mmCIF file with all atom_site columns, C-alpha atoms in Angstrom:
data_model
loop_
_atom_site.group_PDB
_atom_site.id
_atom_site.type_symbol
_atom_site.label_atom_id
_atom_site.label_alt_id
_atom_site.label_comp_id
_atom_site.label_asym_id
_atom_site.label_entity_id
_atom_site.label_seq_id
_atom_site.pdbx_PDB_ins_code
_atom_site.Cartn_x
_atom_site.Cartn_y
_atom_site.Cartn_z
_atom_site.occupancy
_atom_site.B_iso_or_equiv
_atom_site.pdbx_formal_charge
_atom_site.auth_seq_id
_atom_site.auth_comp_id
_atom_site.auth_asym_id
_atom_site.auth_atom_id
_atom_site.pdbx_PDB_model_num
ATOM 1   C CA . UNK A 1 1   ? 149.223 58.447 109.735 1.00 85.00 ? 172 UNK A CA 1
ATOM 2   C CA . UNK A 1 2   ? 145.457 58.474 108.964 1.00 88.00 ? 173 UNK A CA 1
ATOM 3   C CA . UNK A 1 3   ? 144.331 59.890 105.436 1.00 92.00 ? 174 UNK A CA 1
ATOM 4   C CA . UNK A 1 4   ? 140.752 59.924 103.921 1.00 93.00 ? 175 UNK A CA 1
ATOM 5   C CA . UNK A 1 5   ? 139.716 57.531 101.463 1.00 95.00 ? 176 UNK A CA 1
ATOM 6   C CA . UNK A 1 6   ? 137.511 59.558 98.846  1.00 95.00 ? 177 UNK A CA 1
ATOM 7   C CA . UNK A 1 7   ? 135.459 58.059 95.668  1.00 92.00 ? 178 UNK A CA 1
ATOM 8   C CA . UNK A 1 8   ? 135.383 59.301 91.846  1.00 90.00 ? 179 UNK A CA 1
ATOM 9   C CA . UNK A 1 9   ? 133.024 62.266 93.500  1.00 90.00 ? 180 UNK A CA 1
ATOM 10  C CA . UNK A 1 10  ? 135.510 63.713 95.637  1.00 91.00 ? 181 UNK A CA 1
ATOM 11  C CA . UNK A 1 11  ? 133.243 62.240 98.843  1.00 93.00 ? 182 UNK A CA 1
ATOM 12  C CA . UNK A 1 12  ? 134.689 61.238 102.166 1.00 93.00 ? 183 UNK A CA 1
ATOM 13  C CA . UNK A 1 13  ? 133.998 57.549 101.967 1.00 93.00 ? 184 UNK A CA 1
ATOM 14  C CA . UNK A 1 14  ? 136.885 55.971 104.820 1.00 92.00 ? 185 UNK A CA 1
ATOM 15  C CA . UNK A 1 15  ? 139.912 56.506 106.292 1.00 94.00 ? 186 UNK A CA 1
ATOM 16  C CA . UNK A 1 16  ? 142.958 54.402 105.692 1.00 94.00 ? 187 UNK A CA 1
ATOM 17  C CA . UNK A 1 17  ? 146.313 54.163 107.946 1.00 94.00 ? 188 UNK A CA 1
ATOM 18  C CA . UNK A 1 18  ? 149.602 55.183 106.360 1.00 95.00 ? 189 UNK A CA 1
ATOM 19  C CA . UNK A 1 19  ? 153.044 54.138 106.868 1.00 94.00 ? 190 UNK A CA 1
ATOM 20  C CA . UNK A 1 20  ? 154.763 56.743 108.300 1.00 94.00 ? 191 UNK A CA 1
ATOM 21  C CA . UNK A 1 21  ? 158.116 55.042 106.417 1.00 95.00 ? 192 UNK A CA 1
ATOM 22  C CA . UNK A 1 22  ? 156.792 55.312 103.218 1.00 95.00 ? 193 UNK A CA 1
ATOM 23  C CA . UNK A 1 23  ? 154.874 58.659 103.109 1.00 95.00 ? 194 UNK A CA 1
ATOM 24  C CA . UNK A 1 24  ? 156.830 60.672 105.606 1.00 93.00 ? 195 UNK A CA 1
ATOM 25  C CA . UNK A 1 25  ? 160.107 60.719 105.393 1.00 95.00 ? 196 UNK A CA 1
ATOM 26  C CA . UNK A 1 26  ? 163.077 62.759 105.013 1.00 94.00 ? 197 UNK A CA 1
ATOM 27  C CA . UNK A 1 27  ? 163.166 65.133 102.268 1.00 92.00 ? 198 UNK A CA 1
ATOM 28  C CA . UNK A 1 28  ? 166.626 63.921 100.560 1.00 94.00 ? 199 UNK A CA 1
ATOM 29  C CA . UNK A 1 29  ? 166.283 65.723 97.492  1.00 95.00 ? 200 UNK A CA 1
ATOM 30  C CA . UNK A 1 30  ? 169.545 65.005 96.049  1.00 96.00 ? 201 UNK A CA 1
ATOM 31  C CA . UNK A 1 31  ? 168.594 61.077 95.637  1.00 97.00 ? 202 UNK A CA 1
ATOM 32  C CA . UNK A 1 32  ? 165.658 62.477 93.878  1.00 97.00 ? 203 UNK A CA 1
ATOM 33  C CA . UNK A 1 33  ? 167.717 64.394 91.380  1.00 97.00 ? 204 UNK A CA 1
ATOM 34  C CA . UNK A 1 34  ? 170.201 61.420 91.090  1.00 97.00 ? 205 UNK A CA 1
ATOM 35  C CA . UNK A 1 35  ? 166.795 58.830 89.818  1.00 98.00 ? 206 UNK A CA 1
ATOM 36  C CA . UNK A 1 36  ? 165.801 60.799 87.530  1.00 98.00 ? 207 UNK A CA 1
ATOM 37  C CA . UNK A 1 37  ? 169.135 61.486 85.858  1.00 98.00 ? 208 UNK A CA 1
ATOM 38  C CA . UNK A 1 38  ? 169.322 57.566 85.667  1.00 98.00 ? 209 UNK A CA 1
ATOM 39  C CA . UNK A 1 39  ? 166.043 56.779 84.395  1.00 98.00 ? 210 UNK A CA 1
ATOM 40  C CA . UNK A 1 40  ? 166.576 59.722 81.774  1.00 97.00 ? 211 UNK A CA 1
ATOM 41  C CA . UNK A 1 41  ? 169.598 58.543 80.530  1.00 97.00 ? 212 UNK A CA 1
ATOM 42  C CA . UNK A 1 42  ? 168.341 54.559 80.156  1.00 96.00 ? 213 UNK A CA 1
ATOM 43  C CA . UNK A 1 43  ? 165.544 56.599 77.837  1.00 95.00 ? 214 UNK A CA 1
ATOM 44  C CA . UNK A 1 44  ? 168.106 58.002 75.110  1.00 95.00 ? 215 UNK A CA 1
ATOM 45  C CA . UNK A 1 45  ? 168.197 55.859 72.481  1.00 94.00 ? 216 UNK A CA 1
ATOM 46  C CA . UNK A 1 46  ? 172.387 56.618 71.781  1.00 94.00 ? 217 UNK A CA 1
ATOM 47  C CA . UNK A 1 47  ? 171.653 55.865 67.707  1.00 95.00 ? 218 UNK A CA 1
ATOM 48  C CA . UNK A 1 48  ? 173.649 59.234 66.951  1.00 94.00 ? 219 UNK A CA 1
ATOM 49  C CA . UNK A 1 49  ? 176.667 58.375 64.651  1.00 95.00 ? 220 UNK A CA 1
ATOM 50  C CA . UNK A 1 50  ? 179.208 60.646 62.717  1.00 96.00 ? 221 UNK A CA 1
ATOM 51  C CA . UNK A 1 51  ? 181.356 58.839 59.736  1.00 95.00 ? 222 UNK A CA 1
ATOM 52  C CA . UNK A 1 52  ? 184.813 57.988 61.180  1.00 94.00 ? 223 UNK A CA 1
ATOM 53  C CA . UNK A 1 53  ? 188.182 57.704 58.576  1.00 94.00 ? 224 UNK A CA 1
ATOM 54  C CA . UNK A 1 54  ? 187.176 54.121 58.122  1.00 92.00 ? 225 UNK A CA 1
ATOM 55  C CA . UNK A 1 55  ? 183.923 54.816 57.023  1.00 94.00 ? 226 UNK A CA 1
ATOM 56  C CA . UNK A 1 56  ? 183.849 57.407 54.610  1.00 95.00 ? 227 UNK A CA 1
ATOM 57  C CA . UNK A 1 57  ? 184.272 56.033 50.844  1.00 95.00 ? 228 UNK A CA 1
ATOM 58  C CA . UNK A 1 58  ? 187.334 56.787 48.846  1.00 92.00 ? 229 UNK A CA 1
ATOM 59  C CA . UNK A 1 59  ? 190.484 55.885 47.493  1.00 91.00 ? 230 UNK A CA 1
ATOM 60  C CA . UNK A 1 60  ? 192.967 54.142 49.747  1.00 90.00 ? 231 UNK A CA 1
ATOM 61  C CA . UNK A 1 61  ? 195.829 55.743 47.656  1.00 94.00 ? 232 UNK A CA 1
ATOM 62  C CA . UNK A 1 62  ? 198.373 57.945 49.120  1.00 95.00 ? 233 UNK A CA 1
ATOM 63  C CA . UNK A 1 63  ? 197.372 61.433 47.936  1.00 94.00 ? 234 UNK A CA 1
ATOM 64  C CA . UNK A 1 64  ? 201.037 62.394 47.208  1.00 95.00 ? 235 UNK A CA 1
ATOM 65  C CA . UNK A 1 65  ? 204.703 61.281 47.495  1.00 96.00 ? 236 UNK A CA 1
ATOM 66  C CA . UNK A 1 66  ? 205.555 62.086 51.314  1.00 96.00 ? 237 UNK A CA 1
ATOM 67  C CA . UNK A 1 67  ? 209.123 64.053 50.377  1.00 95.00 ? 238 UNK A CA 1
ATOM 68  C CA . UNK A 1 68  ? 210.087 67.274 48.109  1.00 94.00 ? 239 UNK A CA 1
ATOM 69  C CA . UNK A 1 69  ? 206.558 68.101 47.150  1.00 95.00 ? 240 UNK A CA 1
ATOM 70  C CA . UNK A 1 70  ? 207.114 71.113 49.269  1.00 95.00 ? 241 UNK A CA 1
ATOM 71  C CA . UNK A 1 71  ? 204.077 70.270 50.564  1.00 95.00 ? 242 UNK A CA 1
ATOM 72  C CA . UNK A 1 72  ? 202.675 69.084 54.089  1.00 96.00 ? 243 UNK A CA 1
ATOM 73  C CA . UNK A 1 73  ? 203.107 65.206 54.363  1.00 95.00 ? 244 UNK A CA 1
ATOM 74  C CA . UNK A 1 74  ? 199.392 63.494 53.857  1.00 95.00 ? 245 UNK A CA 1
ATOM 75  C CA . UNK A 1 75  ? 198.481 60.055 53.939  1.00 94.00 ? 246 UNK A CA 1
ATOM 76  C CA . UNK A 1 76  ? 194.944 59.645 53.233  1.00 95.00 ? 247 UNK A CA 1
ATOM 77  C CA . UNK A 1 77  ? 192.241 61.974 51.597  1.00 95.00 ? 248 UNK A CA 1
ATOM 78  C CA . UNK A 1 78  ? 189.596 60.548 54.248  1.00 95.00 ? 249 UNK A CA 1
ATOM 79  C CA . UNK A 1 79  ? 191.678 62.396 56.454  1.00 95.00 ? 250 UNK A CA 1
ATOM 80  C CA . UNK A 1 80  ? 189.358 65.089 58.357  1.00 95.00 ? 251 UNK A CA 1
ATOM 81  C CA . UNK A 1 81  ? 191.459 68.004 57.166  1.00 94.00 ? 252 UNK A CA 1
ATOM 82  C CA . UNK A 1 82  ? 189.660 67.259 53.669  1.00 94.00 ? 253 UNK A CA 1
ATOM 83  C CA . UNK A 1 83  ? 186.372 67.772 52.732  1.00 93.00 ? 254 UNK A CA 1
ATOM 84  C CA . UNK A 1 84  ? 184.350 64.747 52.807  1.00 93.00 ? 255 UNK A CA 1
ATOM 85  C CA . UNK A 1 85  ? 186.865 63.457 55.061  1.00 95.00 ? 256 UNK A CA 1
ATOM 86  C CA . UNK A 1 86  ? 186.103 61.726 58.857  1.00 95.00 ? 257 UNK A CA 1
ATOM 87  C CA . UNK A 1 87  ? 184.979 63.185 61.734  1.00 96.00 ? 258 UNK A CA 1
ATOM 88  C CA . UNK A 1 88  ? 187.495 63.142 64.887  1.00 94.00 ? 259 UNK A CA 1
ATOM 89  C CA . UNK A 1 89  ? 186.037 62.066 67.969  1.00 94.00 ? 260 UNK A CA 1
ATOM 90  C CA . UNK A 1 90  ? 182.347 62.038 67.133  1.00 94.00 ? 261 UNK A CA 1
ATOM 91  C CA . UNK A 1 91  ? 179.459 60.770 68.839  1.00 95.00 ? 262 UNK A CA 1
ATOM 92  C CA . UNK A 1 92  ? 178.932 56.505 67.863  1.00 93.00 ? 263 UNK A CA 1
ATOM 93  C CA . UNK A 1 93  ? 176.567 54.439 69.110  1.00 95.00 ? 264 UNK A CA 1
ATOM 94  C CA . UNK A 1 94  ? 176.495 53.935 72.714  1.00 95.00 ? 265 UNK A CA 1
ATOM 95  C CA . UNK A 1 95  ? 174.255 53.296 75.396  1.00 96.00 ? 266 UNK A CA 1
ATOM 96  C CA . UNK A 1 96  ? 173.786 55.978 77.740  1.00 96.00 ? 267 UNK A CA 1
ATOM 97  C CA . UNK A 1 97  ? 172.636 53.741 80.790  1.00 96.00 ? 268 UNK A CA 1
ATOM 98  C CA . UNK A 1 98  ? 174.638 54.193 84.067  1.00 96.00 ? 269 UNK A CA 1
ATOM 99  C CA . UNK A 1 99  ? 173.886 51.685 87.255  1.00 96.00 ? 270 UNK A CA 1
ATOM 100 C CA . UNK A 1 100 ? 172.404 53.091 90.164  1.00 96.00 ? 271 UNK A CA 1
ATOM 101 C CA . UNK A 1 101 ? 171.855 51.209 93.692  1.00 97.00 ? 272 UNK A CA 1
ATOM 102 C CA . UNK A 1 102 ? 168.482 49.640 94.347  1.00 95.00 ? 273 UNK A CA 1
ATOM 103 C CA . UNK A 1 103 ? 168.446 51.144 98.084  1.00 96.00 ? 274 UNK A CA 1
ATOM 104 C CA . UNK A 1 104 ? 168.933 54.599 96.252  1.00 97.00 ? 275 UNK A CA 1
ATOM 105 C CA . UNK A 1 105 ? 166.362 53.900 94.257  1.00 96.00 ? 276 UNK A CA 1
ATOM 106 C CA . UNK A 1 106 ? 163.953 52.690 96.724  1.00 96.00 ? 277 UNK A CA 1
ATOM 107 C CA . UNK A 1 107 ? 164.641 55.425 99.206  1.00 97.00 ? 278 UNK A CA 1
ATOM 108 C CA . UNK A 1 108 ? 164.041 58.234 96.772  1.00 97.00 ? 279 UNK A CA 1
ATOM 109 C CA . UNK A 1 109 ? 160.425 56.596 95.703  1.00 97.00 ? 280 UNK A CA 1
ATOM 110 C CA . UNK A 1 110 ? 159.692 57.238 99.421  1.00 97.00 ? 281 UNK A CA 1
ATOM 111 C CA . UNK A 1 111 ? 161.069 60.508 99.158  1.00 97.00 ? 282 UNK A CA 1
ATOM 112 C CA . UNK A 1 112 ? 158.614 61.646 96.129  1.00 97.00 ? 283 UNK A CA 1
ATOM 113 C CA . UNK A 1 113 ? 155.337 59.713 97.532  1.00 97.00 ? 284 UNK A CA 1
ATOM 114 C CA . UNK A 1 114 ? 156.696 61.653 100.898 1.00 96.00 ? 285 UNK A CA 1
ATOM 115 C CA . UNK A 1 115 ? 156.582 65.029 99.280  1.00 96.00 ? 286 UNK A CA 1
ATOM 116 C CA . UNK A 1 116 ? 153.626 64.491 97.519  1.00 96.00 ? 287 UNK A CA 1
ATOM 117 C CA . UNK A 1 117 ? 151.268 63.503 100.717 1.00 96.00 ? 288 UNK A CA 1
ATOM 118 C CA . UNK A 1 118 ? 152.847 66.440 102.752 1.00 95.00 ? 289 UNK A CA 1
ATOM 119 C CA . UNK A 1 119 ? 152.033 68.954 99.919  1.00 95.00 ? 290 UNK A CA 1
ATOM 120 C CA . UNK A 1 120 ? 148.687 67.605 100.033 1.00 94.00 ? 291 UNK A CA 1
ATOM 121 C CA . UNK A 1 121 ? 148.555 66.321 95.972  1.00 96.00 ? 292 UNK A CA 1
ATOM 122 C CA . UNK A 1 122 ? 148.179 62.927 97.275  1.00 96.00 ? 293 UNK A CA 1
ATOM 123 C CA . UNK A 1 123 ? 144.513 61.359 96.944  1.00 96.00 ? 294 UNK A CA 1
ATOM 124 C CA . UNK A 1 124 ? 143.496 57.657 98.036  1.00 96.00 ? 295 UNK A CA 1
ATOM 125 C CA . UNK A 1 125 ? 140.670 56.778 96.397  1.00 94.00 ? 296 UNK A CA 1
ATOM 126 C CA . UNK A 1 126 ? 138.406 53.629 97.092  1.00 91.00 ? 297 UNK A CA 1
ATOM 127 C CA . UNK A 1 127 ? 138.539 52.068 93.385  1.00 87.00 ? 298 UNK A CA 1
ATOM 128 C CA . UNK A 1 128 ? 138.076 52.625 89.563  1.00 85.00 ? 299 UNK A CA 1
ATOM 129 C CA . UNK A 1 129 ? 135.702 49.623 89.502  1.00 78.00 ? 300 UNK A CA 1
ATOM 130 C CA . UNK A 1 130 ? 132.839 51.563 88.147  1.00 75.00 ? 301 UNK A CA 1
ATOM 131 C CA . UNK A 1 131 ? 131.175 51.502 84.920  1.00 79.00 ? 302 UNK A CA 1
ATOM 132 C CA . UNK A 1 132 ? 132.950 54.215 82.772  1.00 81.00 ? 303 UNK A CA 1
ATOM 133 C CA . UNK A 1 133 ? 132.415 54.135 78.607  1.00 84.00 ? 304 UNK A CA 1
ATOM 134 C CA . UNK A 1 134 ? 133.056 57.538 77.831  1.00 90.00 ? 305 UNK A CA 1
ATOM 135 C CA . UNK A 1 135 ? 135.952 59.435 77.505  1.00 92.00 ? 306 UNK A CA 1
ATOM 136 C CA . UNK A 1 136 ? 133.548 62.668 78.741  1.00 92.00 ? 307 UNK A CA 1
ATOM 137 C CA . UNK A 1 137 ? 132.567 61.023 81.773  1.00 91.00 ? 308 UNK A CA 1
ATOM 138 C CA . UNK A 1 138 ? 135.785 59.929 82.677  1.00 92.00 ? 309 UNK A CA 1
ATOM 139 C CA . UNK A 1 139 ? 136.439 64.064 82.821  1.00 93.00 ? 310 UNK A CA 1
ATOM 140 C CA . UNK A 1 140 ? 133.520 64.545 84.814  1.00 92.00 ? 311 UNK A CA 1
ATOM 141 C CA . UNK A 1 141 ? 135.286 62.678 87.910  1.00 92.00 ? 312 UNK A CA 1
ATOM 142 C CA . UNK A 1 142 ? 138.856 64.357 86.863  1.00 92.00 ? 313 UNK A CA 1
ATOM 143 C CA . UNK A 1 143 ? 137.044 67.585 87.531  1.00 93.00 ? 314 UNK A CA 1
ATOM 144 C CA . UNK A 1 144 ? 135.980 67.017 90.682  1.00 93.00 ? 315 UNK A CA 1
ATOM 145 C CA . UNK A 1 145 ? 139.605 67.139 92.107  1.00 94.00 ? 316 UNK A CA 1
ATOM 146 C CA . UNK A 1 146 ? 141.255 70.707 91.447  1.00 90.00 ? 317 UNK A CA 1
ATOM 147 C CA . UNK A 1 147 ? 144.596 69.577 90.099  1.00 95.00 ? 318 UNK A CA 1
ATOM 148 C CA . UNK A 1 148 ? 146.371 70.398 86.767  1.00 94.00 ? 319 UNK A CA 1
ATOM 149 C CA . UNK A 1 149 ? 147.346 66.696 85.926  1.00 96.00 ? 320 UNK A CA 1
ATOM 150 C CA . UNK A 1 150 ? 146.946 63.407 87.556  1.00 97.00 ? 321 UNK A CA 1
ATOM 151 C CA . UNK A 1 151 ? 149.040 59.973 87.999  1.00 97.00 ? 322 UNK A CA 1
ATOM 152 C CA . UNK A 1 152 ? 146.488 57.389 88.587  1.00 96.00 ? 323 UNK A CA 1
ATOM 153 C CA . UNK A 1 153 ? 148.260 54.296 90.333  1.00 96.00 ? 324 UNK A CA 1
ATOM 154 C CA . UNK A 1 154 ? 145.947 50.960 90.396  1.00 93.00 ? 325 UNK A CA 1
ATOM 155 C CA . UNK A 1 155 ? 145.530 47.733 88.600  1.00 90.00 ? 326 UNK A CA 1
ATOM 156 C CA . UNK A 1 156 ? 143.449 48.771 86.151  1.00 88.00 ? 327 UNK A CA 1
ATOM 157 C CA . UNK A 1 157 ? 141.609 47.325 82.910  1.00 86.00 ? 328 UNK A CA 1
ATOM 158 C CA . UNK A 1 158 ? 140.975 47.786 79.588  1.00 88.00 ? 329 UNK A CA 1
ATOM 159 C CA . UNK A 1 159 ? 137.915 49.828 80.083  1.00 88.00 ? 330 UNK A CA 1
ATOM 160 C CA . UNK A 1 160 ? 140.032 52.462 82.464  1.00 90.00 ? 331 UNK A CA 1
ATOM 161 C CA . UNK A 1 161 ? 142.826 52.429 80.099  1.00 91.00 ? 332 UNK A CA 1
ATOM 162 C CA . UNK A 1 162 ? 140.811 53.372 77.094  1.00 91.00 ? 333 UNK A CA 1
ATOM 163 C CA . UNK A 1 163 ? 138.538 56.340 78.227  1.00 92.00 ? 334 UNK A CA 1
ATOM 164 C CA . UNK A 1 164 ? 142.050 58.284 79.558  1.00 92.00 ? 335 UNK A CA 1
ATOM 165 C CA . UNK A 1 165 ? 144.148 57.399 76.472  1.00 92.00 ? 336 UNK A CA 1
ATOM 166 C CA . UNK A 1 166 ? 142.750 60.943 74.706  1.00 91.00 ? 337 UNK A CA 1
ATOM 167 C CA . UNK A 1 167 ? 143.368 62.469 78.159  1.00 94.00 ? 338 UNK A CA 1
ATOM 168 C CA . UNK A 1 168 ? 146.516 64.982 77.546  1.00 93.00 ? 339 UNK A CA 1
ATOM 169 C CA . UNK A 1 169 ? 146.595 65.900 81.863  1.00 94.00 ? 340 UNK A CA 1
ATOM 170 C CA . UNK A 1 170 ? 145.420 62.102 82.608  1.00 95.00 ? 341 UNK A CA 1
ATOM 171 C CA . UNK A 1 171 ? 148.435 59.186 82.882  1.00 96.00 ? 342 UNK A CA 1
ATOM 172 C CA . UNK A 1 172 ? 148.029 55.613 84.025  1.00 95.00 ? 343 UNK A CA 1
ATOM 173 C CA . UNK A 1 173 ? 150.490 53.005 85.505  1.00 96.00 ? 344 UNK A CA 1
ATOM 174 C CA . UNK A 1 174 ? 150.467 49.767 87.999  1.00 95.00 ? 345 UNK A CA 1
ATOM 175 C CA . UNK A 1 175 ? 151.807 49.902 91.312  1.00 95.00 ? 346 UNK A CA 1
ATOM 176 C CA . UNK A 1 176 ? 154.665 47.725 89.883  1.00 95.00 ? 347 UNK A CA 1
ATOM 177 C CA . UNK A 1 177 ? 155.747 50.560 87.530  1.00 95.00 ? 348 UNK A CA 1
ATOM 178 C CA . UNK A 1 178 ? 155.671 53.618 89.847  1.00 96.00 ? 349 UNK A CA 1
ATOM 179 C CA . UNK A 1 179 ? 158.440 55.436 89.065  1.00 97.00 ? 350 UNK A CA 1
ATOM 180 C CA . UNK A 1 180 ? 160.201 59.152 90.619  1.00 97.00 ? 351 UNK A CA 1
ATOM 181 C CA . UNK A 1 181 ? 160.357 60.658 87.203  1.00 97.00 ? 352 UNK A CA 1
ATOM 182 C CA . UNK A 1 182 ? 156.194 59.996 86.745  1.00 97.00 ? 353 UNK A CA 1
ATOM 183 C CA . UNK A 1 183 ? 155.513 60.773 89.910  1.00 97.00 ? 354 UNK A CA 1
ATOM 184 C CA . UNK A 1 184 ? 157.104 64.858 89.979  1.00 97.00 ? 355 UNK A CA 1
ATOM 185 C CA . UNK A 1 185 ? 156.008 64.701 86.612  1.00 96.00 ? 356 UNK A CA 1
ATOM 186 C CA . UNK A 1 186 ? 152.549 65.463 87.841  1.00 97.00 ? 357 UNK A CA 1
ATOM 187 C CA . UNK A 1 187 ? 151.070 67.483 90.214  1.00 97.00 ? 358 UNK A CA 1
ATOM 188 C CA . UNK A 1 188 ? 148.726 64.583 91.791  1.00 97.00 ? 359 UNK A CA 1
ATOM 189 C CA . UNK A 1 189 ? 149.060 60.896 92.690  1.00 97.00 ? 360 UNK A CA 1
ATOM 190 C CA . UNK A 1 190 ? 146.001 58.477 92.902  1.00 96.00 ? 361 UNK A CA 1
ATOM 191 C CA . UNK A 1 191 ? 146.487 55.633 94.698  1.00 96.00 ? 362 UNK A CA 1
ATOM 192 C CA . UNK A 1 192 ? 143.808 53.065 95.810  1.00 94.00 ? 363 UNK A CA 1
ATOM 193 C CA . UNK A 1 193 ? 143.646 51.451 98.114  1.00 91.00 ? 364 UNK A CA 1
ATOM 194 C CA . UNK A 1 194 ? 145.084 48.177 96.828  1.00 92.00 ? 365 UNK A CA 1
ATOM 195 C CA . UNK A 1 195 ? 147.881 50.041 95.397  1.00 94.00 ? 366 UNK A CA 1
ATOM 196 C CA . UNK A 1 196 ? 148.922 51.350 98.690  1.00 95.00 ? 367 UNK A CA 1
ATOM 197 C CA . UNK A 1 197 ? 149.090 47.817 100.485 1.00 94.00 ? 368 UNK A CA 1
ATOM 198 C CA . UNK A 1 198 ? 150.958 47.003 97.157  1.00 94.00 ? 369 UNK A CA 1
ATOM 199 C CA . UNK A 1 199 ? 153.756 49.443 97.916  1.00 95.00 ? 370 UNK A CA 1
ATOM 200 C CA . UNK A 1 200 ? 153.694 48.925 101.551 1.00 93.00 ? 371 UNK A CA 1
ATOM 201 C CA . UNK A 1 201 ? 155.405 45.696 100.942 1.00 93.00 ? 372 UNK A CA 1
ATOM 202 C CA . UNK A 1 202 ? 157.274 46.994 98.093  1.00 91.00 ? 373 UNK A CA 1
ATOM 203 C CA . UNK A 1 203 ? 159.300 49.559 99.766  1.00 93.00 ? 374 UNK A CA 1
ATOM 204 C CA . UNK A 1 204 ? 159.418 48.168 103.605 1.00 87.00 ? 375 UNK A CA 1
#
């Protein structure tokens, strides 16, 4: 699978040789919902926490004698028929995390980078190794490429890092990182070259 190789200007500058098990595969679009589910639910933070009977402050005293009261029998006013009482069955803190299989997981990267090269919002571009100081200029080269938002994949530097950090449509991360969830969560990819032979022996 040959795809152009294009520089910050949007120029043809090569052509570099795909794996066709990496960037065309089959779409299996369940495994794709079933990653991000996971790598949503290792995000929550599970703090949430409701007062159970055994936390709430208060008397440990029985409220009243348990026969001819003529009223229902009651052993504690931290009971959560009172006010003020505990909450029954609340949320306590937990982690949310669930396992998922590393072939899964592997498979459905291939499935996104897939999806993205056949929909065309897949661009290779030579390198980033160019002198960029300016947040401005780094949006002159973004608006060469007609996209919405952009996923830059590369090993990059300081320099990169800190002209797209005020760049709302404008994410980086290292080939080591690439992740489903980042990868549908914007509408292009840009790999370089070194960042494809990276995941070439990643994923085969």
């Amino acid at each position: 699978m040959e795809c152009k190789i294009v520089n910050l200007f949007n120029d043809h500058v090569g052509v570099i040789d795909l794996n066709p098990l990496i960037f065309s595969v089959e779409r299996k679009l369940h495994l794709l919902h079933d990653v991000v589910k996971w790598q949503l639910a290792k995000r929550r933070t599970g703090t949430h926490k409701v007062k159970i009977i055994s936390d709430v402050s208060g008397t440990t005293a029985k409220p009243h004698s348990q026969k001819r009261t003529g009223r229902a029998r009651q052993g504690s006013l931290r009971s959560p028929q009172f006010r003020g009482g505990g909450v029954i069955f609340g949320p306590v803190v937990r982690s949310h995390a669930h396992s998922i299989n590393k072939k899964v997981r592997k498979i459905a990267l291939k499935v996104a980078l897939s999806l993205k090269y056949l929909d065309n919002q897949l661009i290779i571009v030579d390198n980033f190794n160019i002198d960029i100081t300016k947040t401005s200029e780094m949006c002159k080269y973004i608006s060469n490429f007609k996209f919405s938002s952009f996923l830059i994949v590369d090993h990059y530097n300081d320099s990169l890092l800190r002209v797209t950090n005020n760049l709302s449509n404008v994410d980086l991360i290292k080939p080591v990182g690439l992740n489903v969830f980042d990868i549908l969560n914007h509408e292009c990819i840009m790999l370089t070259s070194g960042a494809v032979k990276f995941l070439e022996e990643r994923l085969l």
